[in-house]
Amino acid sequence: MRRIALAITATLMCAPLHAELTNLTAGYDFNDYSGSHGARNMLFAEIKNTLDKGALVVNLSEGEREYAAGERYHSVRGRASLWHRWNDRLSTRSSIALAEDTPVFARQDLQQDVTLKVLKPLLVTGGYRTARYYGGVDVDAWSAGLTYYAGPTITNWRYTWYDSHGAGDSYSHVVSLKLNDAAGKGSTQMWFAWGSGAYNYDWAPESYTGTTQSVSLRRVQPLNAHWVLGITLGKQWYDMPLENYTAVNAALDLTWIF
């Protein structure tokens, strides 16, 4: 917990002194897995600071992972993300997250994205991510994506290739469609994702591959000039080498805009 607090403090100290606090969000996220895979609960609080050429977002989350066999793990995670617009065409997003060494969150997670505006409505993004999970499992990921703006509609596609050390390679596709309200600041967004997963077993000399699919729907609804409500619902399908199972996701968050 001490190193998480130190990392967040260091990030805040590196931010420009003229940062302006713009909103505060608190929320709850719940995942319920079928079979013997249990559930995960997460509470989080997040602050956003607007900078001259970007934004700084700091998030603190507390999560619990339960399994049907009676195992229960708890963890706290701190995350800081910095967006910076270098010029009219180039922008970056840098993120660092640290957590306790349990199955709830990645123990450490570093991510860097670079976005280039090719045409006025078209953006191209490339990224790299490295994460260490419970038990010392390291995963590197490289990604590329496109974002297209057409009036109130924003369409995004992102492909990611994963190198799970000791387990092999896997991939994912994520497609999202966001529709901003014609009046006001509300929006509705859907995500569709599919991909593969690499797994190693003590009794097997080779790696095995499974598949995953998911769909999510999110509604952002302004309540008045200061309060904004967010609701997310989703479902995931896991076709693993030894079994198939599903998960449902529900999240609720409330934002205060200063």
Tab-separated table of C-alpha atoms in Angstrom:
chain	number	residue	atom	x	y	z
A	1	MET	CA	0.000	0.000	0.000
A	2	ARG	CA	2.904	2.355	0.765
A	3	ARG	CA	4.469	2.001	-2.698
A	4	ILE	CA	1.084	2.622	-4.339
A	5	ALA	CA	0.688	5.884	-2.419
A	6	LEU	CA	4.271	6.914	-3.260
A	7	ALA	CA	3.725	6.271	-6.989
A	8	ILE	CA	0.574	8.401	-7.068
A	9	THR	CA	2.269	11.183	-5.098
A	10	ALA	CA	5.244	11.208	-7.483
A	11	THR	CA	2.923	11.429	-10.492
A	12	LEU	CA	1.026	14.351	-8.982
A	13	MET	CA	4.290	16.167	-8.209
A	14	CYS	CA	5.355	15.826	-11.857
A	15	ALA	CA	2.121	17.409	-13.101
A	16	PRO	CA	2.123	21.133	-13.961
A	17	LEU	CA	1.235	23.411	-11.052
A	18	HIS	CA	-1.549	25.054	-13.080
A	19	ALA	CA	-3.602	21.836	-13.273
A	20	GLU	CA	-7.297	22.430	-12.627
A	21	LEU	CA	-9.497	19.883	-10.863
A	22	THR	CA	-12.517	19.313	-13.138
A	23	ASN	CA	-14.440	16.282	-11.843
A	24	LEU	CA	-14.609	13.556	-9.211
A	25	THR	CA	-16.052	10.067	-9.863
A	26	ALA	CA	-16.948	7.213	-7.508
A	27	GLY	CA	-18.313	3.838	-8.583
A	28	TYR	CA	-18.886	0.135	-8.052
A	29	ASP	CA	-18.084	-2.695	-10.488
A	30	PHE	CA	-19.298	-6.303	-10.121
A	31	ASN	CA	-18.417	-9.445	-12.112
A	32	ASP	CA	-20.213	-12.754	-11.513
A	33	TYR	CA	-18.624	-15.863	-13.095
A	34	SER	CA	-20.436	-19.124	-13.718
A	35	GLY	CA	-19.386	-22.519	-12.367
A	36	SER	CA	-16.633	-22.499	-9.753
A	37	HIS	CA	-15.102	-19.196	-10.882
A	38	GLY	CA	-16.730	-17.032	-8.210
A	39	ALA	CA	-17.060	-13.261	-8.422
A	40	ARG	CA	-15.140	-9.985	-8.250
A	41	ASN	CA	-16.244	-6.770	-6.529
A	42	MET	CA	-14.539	-3.413	-6.952
A	43	LEU	CA	-15.056	0.052	-5.463
A	44	PHE	CA	-13.179	2.997	-6.963
A	45	ALA	CA	-12.705	6.746	-6.736
A	46	GLU	CA	-11.168	8.878	-9.483
A	47	ILE	CA	-10.180	12.509	-9.905
A	48	LYS	CA	-9.502	14.322	-13.181
A	49	ASN	CA	-7.302	17.374	-13.527
A	50	THR	CA	-7.326	19.390	-16.755
A	51	LEU	CA	-3.945	20.662	-17.954
A	52	ASP	CA	-3.088	23.255	-20.603
A	53	LYS	CA	-2.414	20.519	-23.168
A	54	GLY	CA	-3.997	17.412	-21.691
A	55	ALA	CA	-5.313	15.845	-18.507
A	56	LEU	CA	-4.164	13.872	-15.467
A	57	VAL	CA	-6.459	11.174	-14.018
A	58	VAL	CA	-5.697	9.452	-10.702
A	59	ASN	CA	-7.678	6.365	-9.662
A	60	LEU	CA	-7.733	4.407	-6.398
A	61	SER	CA	-9.541	1.037	-6.421
A	62	GLU	CA	-10.298	-1.592	-3.794
A	63	GLY	CA	-11.214	-5.058	-5.054
A	64	GLU	CA	-12.103	-8.509	-3.765
A	65	ARG	CA	-11.925	-11.782	-5.712
A	66	GLU	CA	-13.959	-14.738	-4.459
A	67	TYR	CA	-13.890	-18.341	-5.679
A	68	ALA	CA	-16.536	-21.018	-5.160
A	69	ALA	CA	-14.033	-23.157	-3.235
A	70	GLY	CA	-13.993	-20.544	-0.466
A	71	GLU	CA	-10.814	-18.729	-1.489
A	72	ARG	CA	-10.975	-14.973	-1.104
A	73	TYR	CA	-8.389	-12.345	-2.033
A	74	HIS	CA	-8.319	-8.605	-1.392
A	75	SER	CA	-6.227	-5.880	-3.041
A	76	VAL	CA	-5.820	-2.110	-3.376
A	77	ARG	CA	-4.657	-0.572	-6.656
A	78	GLY	CA	-3.445	2.919	-7.487
A	79	ARG	CA	-3.336	4.165	-11.075
A	80	ALA	CA	-2.299	7.440	-12.705
A	81	SER	CA	-2.817	8.313	-16.397
A	82	LEU	CA	-1.441	11.367	-18.182
A	83	TRP	CA	-2.766	12.588	-21.542
A	84	HIS	CA	-0.672	15.151	-23.440
A	85	ARG	CA	-1.344	16.902	-26.749
A	86	TRP	CA	2.022	17.726	-28.316
A	87	ASN	CA	0.586	19.530	-31.356
A	88	ASP	CA	-2.495	19.474	-33.584
A	89	ARG	CA	-1.662	15.976	-34.847
A	90	LEU	CA	0.243	14.117	-32.114
A	91	SER	CA	-0.913	13.117	-28.626
A	92	THR	CA	0.150	10.518	-26.050
A	93	ARG	CA	-1.277	8.650	-23.071
A	94	SER	CA	1.030	7.322	-20.339
A	95	SER	CA	-0.289	5.141	-17.515
A	96	ILE	CA	1.152	3.428	-14.440
A	97	ALA	CA	-0.709	1.174	-11.996
A	98	LEU	CA	0.515	-0.674	-8.889
A	99	ALA	CA	-1.380	-3.139	-6.699
A	100	GLU	CA	-0.853	-5.747	-4.026
A	101	ASP	CA	0.221	-9.202	-5.258
A	102	THR	CA	-3.125	-11.034	-5.400
A	103	PRO	CA	-5.366	-12.377	-8.242
A	104	VAL	CA	-7.572	-9.262	-8.054
A	105	PHE	CA	-5.466	-6.815	-10.131
A	106	ALA	CA	-2.205	-6.842	-12.041
A	107	ARG	CA	0.640	-6.267	-9.565
A	108	GLN	CA	2.225	-3.675	-11.839
A	109	ASP	CA	0.974	-2.306	-15.137
A	110	LEU	CA	2.684	0.185	-17.461
A	111	GLN	CA	1.102	1.428	-20.688
A	112	GLN	CA	2.084	3.896	-23.403
A	113	ASP	CA	-0.117	4.965	-26.344
A	114	VAL	CA	0.744	7.309	-29.216
A	115	THR	CA	-2.060	8.761	-31.363
A	116	LEU	CA	-1.618	10.498	-34.718
A	117	LYS	CA	-4.335	12.445	-36.550
A	118	VAL	CA	-4.034	11.282	-40.178
A	119	LEU	CA	-7.086	13.142	-41.500
A	120	LYS	CA	-9.512	15.443	-39.728
A	121	PRO	CA	-11.954	12.602	-38.846
A	122	LEU	CA	-9.407	9.731	-38.618
A	123	LEU	CA	-6.939	8.904	-35.819
A	124	VAL	CA	-4.334	6.111	-35.742
A	125	THR	CA	-3.103	4.755	-32.384
A	126	GLY	CA	-0.210	2.459	-31.499
A	127	GLY	CA	0.601	1.218	-28.015
A	128	TYR	CA	2.730	-0.976	-25.775
A	129	ARG	CA	1.802	-2.437	-22.394
A	130	THR	CA	3.719	-4.572	-19.924
A	131	ALA	CA	2.103	-6.091	-16.835
A	132	ARG	CA	3.035	-8.503	-14.033
A	133	TYR	CA	0.214	-10.589	-12.585
A	134	TYR	CA	-0.209	-12.728	-9.475
A	135	GLY	CA	2.506	-15.333	-9.085
A	136	GLY	CA	5.054	-13.439	-11.205
A	137	VAL	CA	3.329	-13.979	-14.586
A	138	ASP	CA	4.557	-11.353	-17.062
A	139	VAL	CA	2.572	-10.269	-20.140
A	140	ASP	CA	3.706	-7.888	-22.893
A	141	ALA	CA	1.174	-6.458	-25.336
A	142	TRP	CA	1.442	-4.471	-28.569
A	143	SER	CA	-1.628	-2.819	-30.083
A	144	ALA	CA	-2.801	-0.778	-33.071
A	145	GLY	CA	-6.130	0.909	-33.656
A	146	LEU	CA	-8.253	3.346	-35.662
A	147	THR	CA	-10.785	5.938	-34.505
A	148	TYR	CA	-13.226	7.584	-36.913
A	149	TYR	CA	-15.413	10.619	-36.118
A	150	ALA	CA	-18.626	11.156	-38.097
A	151	GLY	CA	-20.890	13.805	-36.579
A	152	PRO	CA	-22.158	12.546	-33.196
A	153	THR	CA	-20.802	9.024	-33.855
A	154	ILE	CA	-17.344	7.757	-32.861
A	155	THR	CA	-16.215	4.347	-34.157
A	156	ASN	CA	-13.099	2.645	-32.811
A	157	TRP	CA	-11.271	-0.623	-33.572
A	158	ARG	CA	-8.229	-1.929	-31.701
A	159	TYR	CA	-6.131	-5.050	-32.244
A	160	THR	CA	-3.801	-6.293	-29.485
A	161	TRP	CA	-1.221	-9.082	-29.587
A	162	TYR	CA	-0.155	-10.557	-26.227
A	163	ASP	CA	3.038	-12.383	-25.288
A	164	SER	CA	2.325	-14.291	-22.049
A	165	HIS	CA	5.743	-15.411	-20.812
A	166	GLY	CA	5.771	-19.178	-20.491
A	167	ALA	CA	2.268	-19.628	-21.940
A	168	GLY	CA	2.526	-18.430	-25.545
A	169	ASP	CA	0.815	-15.807	-27.687
A	170	SER	CA	-2.782	-14.619	-27.921
A	171	TYR	CA	-4.733	-11.740	-29.466
A	172	SER	CA	-7.879	-9.630	-29.123
A	173	HIS	CA	-10.076	-7.381	-31.252
A	174	VAL	CA	-12.212	-4.661	-29.653
A	175	VAL	CA	-14.760	-2.650	-31.663
A	176	SER	CA	-16.755	0.169	-30.068
A	177	LEU	CA	-19.485	2.476	-31.321
A	178	LYS	CA	-20.307	5.642	-29.372
A	179	LEU	CA	-23.287	7.890	-30.082
A	180	ASN	CA	-23.378	11.312	-28.430
A	181	ASP	CA	-26.781	12.796	-27.677
A	182	ALA	CA	-28.006	15.443	-30.115
A	183	ALA	CA	-28.714	17.710	-27.132
A	184	GLY	CA	-26.791	17.708	-23.863
A	185	LYS	CA	-23.640	15.802	-22.888
A	186	GLY	CA	-25.041	12.282	-22.595
A	187	SER	CA	-23.894	9.318	-24.695
A	188	THR	CA	-24.511	5.635	-25.397
A	189	GLN	CA	-21.642	3.274	-26.222
A	190	MET	CA	-21.339	-0.413	-27.148
A	191	TRP	CA	-18.269	-2.665	-27.181
A	192	PHE	CA	-17.792	-5.960	-28.995
A	193	ALA	CA	-14.642	-7.981	-28.299
A	194	TRP	CA	-13.271	-11.368	-29.324
A	195	GLY	CA	-9.902	-13.072	-29.135
A	196	SER	CA	-7.845	-15.982	-27.850
A	197	GLY	CA	-6.066	-16.952	-24.637
A	198	ALA	CA	-2.903	-19.015	-24.081
A	199	TYR	CA	-2.726	-21.511	-21.193
A	200	ASN	CA	-0.101	-23.843	-19.750
A	201	TYR	CA	-0.797	-26.944	-17.627
A	202	ASP	CA	1.676	-28.872	-15.497
A	203	TRP	CA	0.731	-32.177	-17.122
A	204	ALA	CA	0.985	-30.939	-20.731
A	205	PRO	CA	4.246	-30.355	-22.655
A	206	GLU	CA	2.646	-27.748	-24.972
A	207	SER	CA	0.458	-24.661	-24.625
A	208	TYR	CA	-3.292	-24.724	-25.246
A	209	THR	CA	-5.425	-21.962	-26.721
A	210	GLY	CA	-8.963	-20.901	-25.813
A	211	THR	CA	-11.284	-18.197	-27.131
A	212	THR	CA	-13.178	-15.301	-25.523
A	213	GLN	CA	-16.052	-13.069	-26.601
A	214	SER	CA	-17.782	-10.173	-24.876
A	215	VAL	CA	-20.380	-7.462	-25.376
A	216	SER	CA	-20.952	-4.367	-23.202
A	217	LEU	CA	-23.349	-1.436	-23.196
A	218	ARG	CA	-22.775	1.850	-21.339
A	219	ARG	CA	-25.062	4.829	-20.859
A	220	VAL	CA	-23.808	8.197	-19.597
A	221	GLN	CA	-26.746	10.291	-18.417
A	222	PRO	CA	-26.399	13.869	-17.102
A	223	LEU	CA	-28.748	14.458	-14.163
A	224	ASN	CA	-28.182	18.214	-13.937
A	225	ALA	CA	-25.393	20.740	-14.488
A	226	HIS	CA	-23.063	19.012	-11.991
A	227	TRP	CA	-24.083	15.338	-11.616
A	228	VAL	CA	-23.587	12.632	-14.269
A	229	LEU	CA	-24.689	8.999	-13.883
A	230	GLY	CA	-22.964	6.111	-15.673
A	231	ILE	CA	-24.425	2.587	-16.041
A	232	THR	CA	-22.612	-0.363	-17.693
A	233	LEU	CA	-23.907	-3.872	-18.421
A	234	GLY	CA	-21.986	-6.655	-20.134
A	235	LYS	CA	-21.480	-10.372	-20.665
A	236	GLN	CA	-18.411	-12.480	-21.462
A	237	TRP	CA	-18.072	-15.999	-22.896
A	238	TYR	CA	-14.951	-18.090	-22.186
A	239	ASP	CA	-14.253	-21.229	-24.260
A	240	MET	CA	-11.212	-22.628	-22.448
A	241	PRO	CA	-9.196	-25.803	-23.140
A	242	LEU	CA	-10.742	-27.675	-20.188
A	243	GLU	CA	-14.129	-25.984	-19.692
A	244	ASN	CA	-16.532	-23.315	-20.870
A	245	TYR	CA	-17.975	-20.627	-18.609
A	246	THR	CA	-19.543	-17.164	-18.741
A	247	ALA	CA	-19.534	-13.939	-16.742
A	248	VAL	CA	-21.929	-11.031	-16.343
A	249	ASN	CA	-20.779	-7.523	-15.493
A	250	ALA	CA	-22.633	-4.566	-13.983
A	251	ALA	CA	-21.153	-1.196	-13.010
A	252	LEU	CA	-22.550	2.036	-11.631
A	253	ASP	CA	-20.685	5.343	-11.244
A	254	LEU	CA	-21.544	8.918	-10.311
A	255	THR	CA	-19.511	11.955	-11.363
A	256	TRP	CA	-19.477	15.443	-9.840
A	257	ILE	CA	-18.400	18.141	-12.314
A	258	PHE	CA	-16.873	21.211	-10.677
